[in-house]
Short mmCIF file of C-alpha atoms in Angstrom, two decimals:
data_model
loop_
_atom_site.label_atom_id
_atom_site.label_comp_id
_atom_site.label_asym_id
_atom_site.label_seq_id
_atom_site.Cartn_x
_atom_site.Cartn_y
_atom_site.Cartn_z
CA MET W 1 0.00 0.00 0.00
CA VAL W 2 1.24 3.45 -0.94
CA ARG W 3 0.37 5.72 1.99
CA VAL W 4 0.13 9.49 1.83
CA PRO W 5 1.98 11.43 4.57
CA LYS W 6 -0.05 11.42 7.80
CA VAL W 7 0.40 15.17 8.25
CA ILE W 8 -2.12 15.71 5.42
CA GLU W 9 -4.84 14.70 7.88
CA GLN W 10 -4.38 18.12 9.48
CA ALA W 11 -5.85 19.79 6.39
CA SER W 12 -9.45 20.98 6.65
CA GLY W 13 -10.46 19.20 3.46
CA ILE W 14 -12.85 20.01 0.62
CA ARG W 15 -16.31 18.46 0.72
CA ILE W 16 -17.61 17.42 -2.69
CA PHE W 17 -20.88 15.53 -3.10
CA GLY W 18 -20.78 14.66 0.60
CA LYS W 19 -17.21 13.30 0.61
CA LEU W 20 -14.43 15.08 2.50
CA ILE W 21 -11.22 15.16 0.47
CA LYS W 22 -7.90 16.02 2.13
CA SER W 23 -5.39 14.06 0.06
CA LEU W 24 -5.19 13.54 -3.69
CA VAL W 25 -2.76 11.15 -5.32
CA PHE W 26 -1.23 12.67 -8.46
CA THR W 27 -0.97 9.75 -10.87
CA THR W 28 -2.56 7.96 -13.80
CA ASP W 29 -1.03 4.60 -12.85
CA ILE W 30 -3.98 2.30 -12.19
CA ALA W 31 -1.88 -0.06 -10.06
CA ILE W 32 -0.91 2.85 -7.78
CA ILE W 33 -4.50 4.12 -7.69
CA ARG W 34 -5.76 0.71 -6.60
CA ASN W 35 -3.13 0.46 -3.87
CA CYS W 36 -3.10 3.94 -2.31
CA ASN W 37 -4.93 5.34 0.71
CA ALA W 38 -5.45 8.86 -0.72
CA ASN W 39 -8.97 10.29 -0.54
CA ALA W 40 -9.07 11.06 -4.27
CA VAL W 41 -7.15 10.91 -7.54
CA ILE W 42 -6.04 13.88 -9.64
CA ALA W 43 -5.49 12.40 -13.09
CA VAL W 44 -3.60 14.99 -15.10
CA TYR W 45 -0.95 14.05 -17.66
CA PRO W 46 1.27 15.89 -20.20
CA PHE W 47 -0.46 14.60 -23.32
CA THR W 48 -3.65 15.41 -25.18
CA PRO W 49 -6.46 14.10 -22.90
CA GLN W 50 -8.18 10.99 -24.22
CA PRO W 51 -11.59 9.70 -23.07
CA ILE W 52 -10.38 6.09 -23.03
CA ILE W 53 -7.78 7.01 -20.38
CA THR W 54 -10.38 8.86 -18.32
CA HIS W 55 -12.76 5.91 -18.54
CA ALA W 56 -10.10 3.42 -17.45
CA ILE W 57 -9.05 5.48 -14.43
CA ILE W 58 -12.60 6.16 -13.24
CA ASN W 59 -13.64 2.53 -13.73
CA CYS W 60 -10.64 1.23 -11.78
CA SER W 61 -10.64 3.78 -8.96
CA ASP W 62 -12.54 3.19 -5.72
CA VAL W 63 -12.15 6.87 -4.72
CA PRO W 64 -13.31 10.11 -6.43
CA VAL W 65 -11.41 11.17 -9.56
CA PHE W 66 -10.58 14.66 -10.81
CA CYS W 67 -9.84 14.43 -14.52
CA GLY W 68 -7.59 16.66 -16.58
CA VAL W 69 -9.38 17.97 -19.67
CA GLY W 70 -6.74 20.27 -21.15
CA GLY W 71 -7.11 23.99 -21.63
CA GLY W 72 -3.52 24.62 -22.65
CA THR W 73 -2.48 22.69 -25.76
CA THR W 74 -5.99 21.24 -25.98
CA LYS W 75 -8.45 24.06 -26.59
CA GLY W 76 -11.97 25.06 -27.59
CA SER W 77 -14.80 22.62 -28.12
CA ARG W 78 -12.57 19.60 -27.44
CA VAL W 79 -12.12 20.79 -23.84
CA LEU W 80 -15.89 20.94 -23.44
CA ASN W 81 -16.35 17.52 -25.03
CA LEU W 82 -13.76 16.00 -22.71
CA ALA W 83 -15.30 17.70 -19.66
CA GLU W 84 -18.82 16.51 -20.51
CA ASP W 85 -17.55 13.00 -21.13
CA ALA W 86 -15.70 12.99 -17.79
CA GLU W 87 -18.85 14.14 -16.00
CA PHE W 88 -20.94 11.43 -17.69
CA GLN W 89 -18.38 8.80 -16.67
CA GLY W 90 -18.56 9.85 -13.01
CA ALA W 91 -15.66 12.24 -12.43
CA VAL W 92 -16.17 14.50 -9.39
CA GLY W 93 -14.37 17.41 -11.02
CA VAL W 94 -12.43 18.52 -14.09
CA VAL W 95 -8.98 20.07 -13.98
CA LEU W 96 -7.98 22.80 -16.43
CA ASN W 97 -4.39 23.72 -17.24
CA ALA W 98 -2.98 27.11 -16.25
CA PRO W 99 -3.12 28.69 -19.77
CA THR W 100 -6.89 28.10 -20.05
CA PRO W 101 -8.69 31.29 -21.16
CA ASN W 102 -11.37 32.63 -18.83
CA GLU W 103 -13.80 32.32 -21.74
CA THR W 104 -13.34 28.56 -21.67
CA ILE W 105 -14.07 28.46 -17.94
CA LEU W 106 -17.25 30.48 -18.52
CA TYR W 107 -18.30 28.13 -21.30
CA LEU W 108 -17.72 25.02 -19.18
CA LYS W 109 -19.58 26.54 -16.23
CA GLU W 110 -22.70 26.77 -18.35
CA ARG W 111 -22.47 23.18 -19.54
CA ILE W 112 -21.31 20.96 -16.65
CA ASP W 113 -22.41 20.61 -13.04
CA ILE W 114 -19.30 19.13 -11.44
CA PRO W 115 -16.61 21.43 -9.95
CA ILE W 116 -14.17 23.18 -12.25
CA VAL W 117 -10.60 23.17 -10.95
CA ILE W 118 -8.20 25.70 -12.47
CA THR W 119 -4.45 25.21 -12.08
CA VAL W 120 -2.45 28.19 -10.82
CA VAL W 121 1.31 28.18 -11.44
CA SER W 122 2.24 31.84 -11.02
CA GLU W 123 1.72 34.53 -8.41
CA LYS W 124 0.86 36.86 -11.29
CA THR W 125 -2.36 34.98 -12.09
CA ASP W 126 -5.51 37.09 -11.86
CA ILE W 127 -7.30 34.94 -9.30
CA ARG W 128 -10.36 37.16 -9.10
CA ALA W 129 -10.92 36.83 -12.86
CA ARG W 130 -10.62 33.04 -12.58
CA ILE W 131 -13.20 32.90 -9.82
CA GLU W 132 -15.57 35.29 -11.58
CA ALA W 133 -15.31 33.18 -14.73
CA GLY W 134 -16.57 30.17 -12.76
CA ALA W 135 -13.61 28.33 -11.24
CA ASP W 136 -14.82 26.43 -8.17
CA ILE W 137 -11.47 25.23 -6.84
CA LEU W 138 -7.88 26.43 -7.28
CA ASN W 139 -5.09 23.91 -7.84
CA VAL W 140 -1.92 25.73 -6.80
CA SER W 141 1.29 24.27 -8.18
CA GLY W 142 4.03 26.88 -7.89
CA ALA W 143 7.01 24.65 -7.03
CA GLY W 144 9.06 26.43 -4.34
CA LYS W 145 6.64 29.38 -4.35
CA THR W 146 3.54 27.30 -3.64
CA THR W 147 3.27 28.10 0.08
CA ASP W 148 3.62 31.85 -0.49
CA MET W 149 1.09 31.72 -3.32
CA VAL W 150 -1.42 29.84 -1.17
CA LYS W 151 -1.00 32.34 1.65
CA GLN W 152 -1.50 35.28 -0.70
CA ILE W 153 -4.63 33.76 -2.25
CA ARG W 154 -6.09 32.79 1.12
CA GLU W 155 -5.69 36.31 2.49
CA GLU W 156 -7.60 37.82 -0.43
CA PHE W 157 -10.11 35.02 -1.05
CA PRO W 158 -10.78 33.28 2.29
CA TRP W 159 -13.73 31.27 0.94
CA ILE W 160 -12.21 29.65 -2.17
CA PRO W 161 -11.23 25.95 -1.82
CA ILE W 162 -7.53 25.38 -2.49
CA ILE W 163 -5.74 22.21 -3.51
CA ALA W 164 -1.94 22.56 -3.45
CA THR W 165 1.24 20.59 -3.92
CA GLY W 166 2.80 20.07 -0.52
CA GLY W 167 6.43 19.52 -1.38
CA PRO W 168 8.71 16.60 -0.53
CA THR W 169 8.61 16.61 3.29
CA GLU W 170 6.04 16.56 6.07
CA GLU W 171 7.36 19.93 7.19
CA SER W 172 6.75 21.51 3.78
CA ILE W 173 3.28 19.92 3.61
CA LEU W 174 2.39 21.32 7.04
CA LYS W 175 3.56 24.80 6.00
CA THR W 176 1.33 24.62 2.93
CA ILE W 177 -1.64 23.59 5.06
CA GLU W 178 -0.95 26.36 7.56
CA ALA W 179 -0.77 28.83 4.66
CA GLY W 180 -4.35 27.95 3.80
CA ALA W 181 -4.45 24.86 1.57
CA ASN W 182 -7.56 22.74 2.17
CA ALA W 183 -6.22 19.65 0.42
CA ILE W 184 -2.81 18.38 -0.68
CA THR W 185 -1.72 16.56 -3.82
CA TYR W 186 0.79 13.78 -3.23
CA THR W 187 3.09 12.47 -5.94
CA PRO W 188 3.76 8.79 -5.18
CA PRO W 189 6.90 6.87 -6.06
CA SER W 190 6.75 5.32 -9.52
CA ASN W 191 5.95 1.68 -10.16
CA GLY W 192 9.61 1.17 -11.07
CA GLU W 193 10.86 2.74 -7.84
CA ILE W 194 8.60 0.54 -5.74
CA PHE W 195 9.67 -2.54 -7.68
CA LYS W 196 13.34 -1.65 -7.17
CA LYS W 197 12.92 -1.55 -3.38
CA LEU W 198 10.98 -4.80 -3.42
CA MET W 199 13.56 -6.58 -5.57
CA ASN W 200 16.41 -5.34 -3.35
CA LYS W 201 14.54 -6.75 -0.37
CA TYR W 202 14.15 -10.12 -2.13
CA ARG W 203 17.86 -10.17 -2.98
CA GLU W 204 18.82 -9.46 0.64
CA GLU W 205 16.55 -12.22 1.91
CA ASP W 206 17.90 -14.66 -0.68
CA SER W 207 21.52 -13.89 0.29
CA ILE W 208 20.75 -14.65 3.94
CA ILE W 209 19.32 -18.05 3.00
#
């Protein structure tokens, strides 16, 4: 079992359709998804979104799934089509990339009923415009600036739900929560990394025998 850091339990969480979400595993690996104790999955990947991938992840997951639907390289009506398909398949939210125009958010808001999550990667982002366009949740991913960005957003918009990357340590995760993040995304070790540890363990046991 891949376990998210326990410190994430200190987050207040985001309640969606009656379920309280504090931790989100950032992966599209079905084997990881089926063997992780995170409250939800955030399935975003650096390729053109494909419905067949969304379907597979939702069908295999036993926790809520937030699906990436583009907004950067993938634009226009295809974003809407992907978002509607994700909603029909049972996604609890759709995630838009940082370059997504506010017009696209407005368009989606009129057509889907599940939460719209907009990714924020820069402190220069016009958060108010994003919220006014219809963003329901902010997904803050600013690398080393994430904590400061979360704090700045929380001070100006105390009501908006925030998902944020927590960094590599429990200390950095706690700082992000204290800054105002309601939920934390956790990047798990890869399948290969887990296998490497397991195989090393097998080799050690075999050498003892």
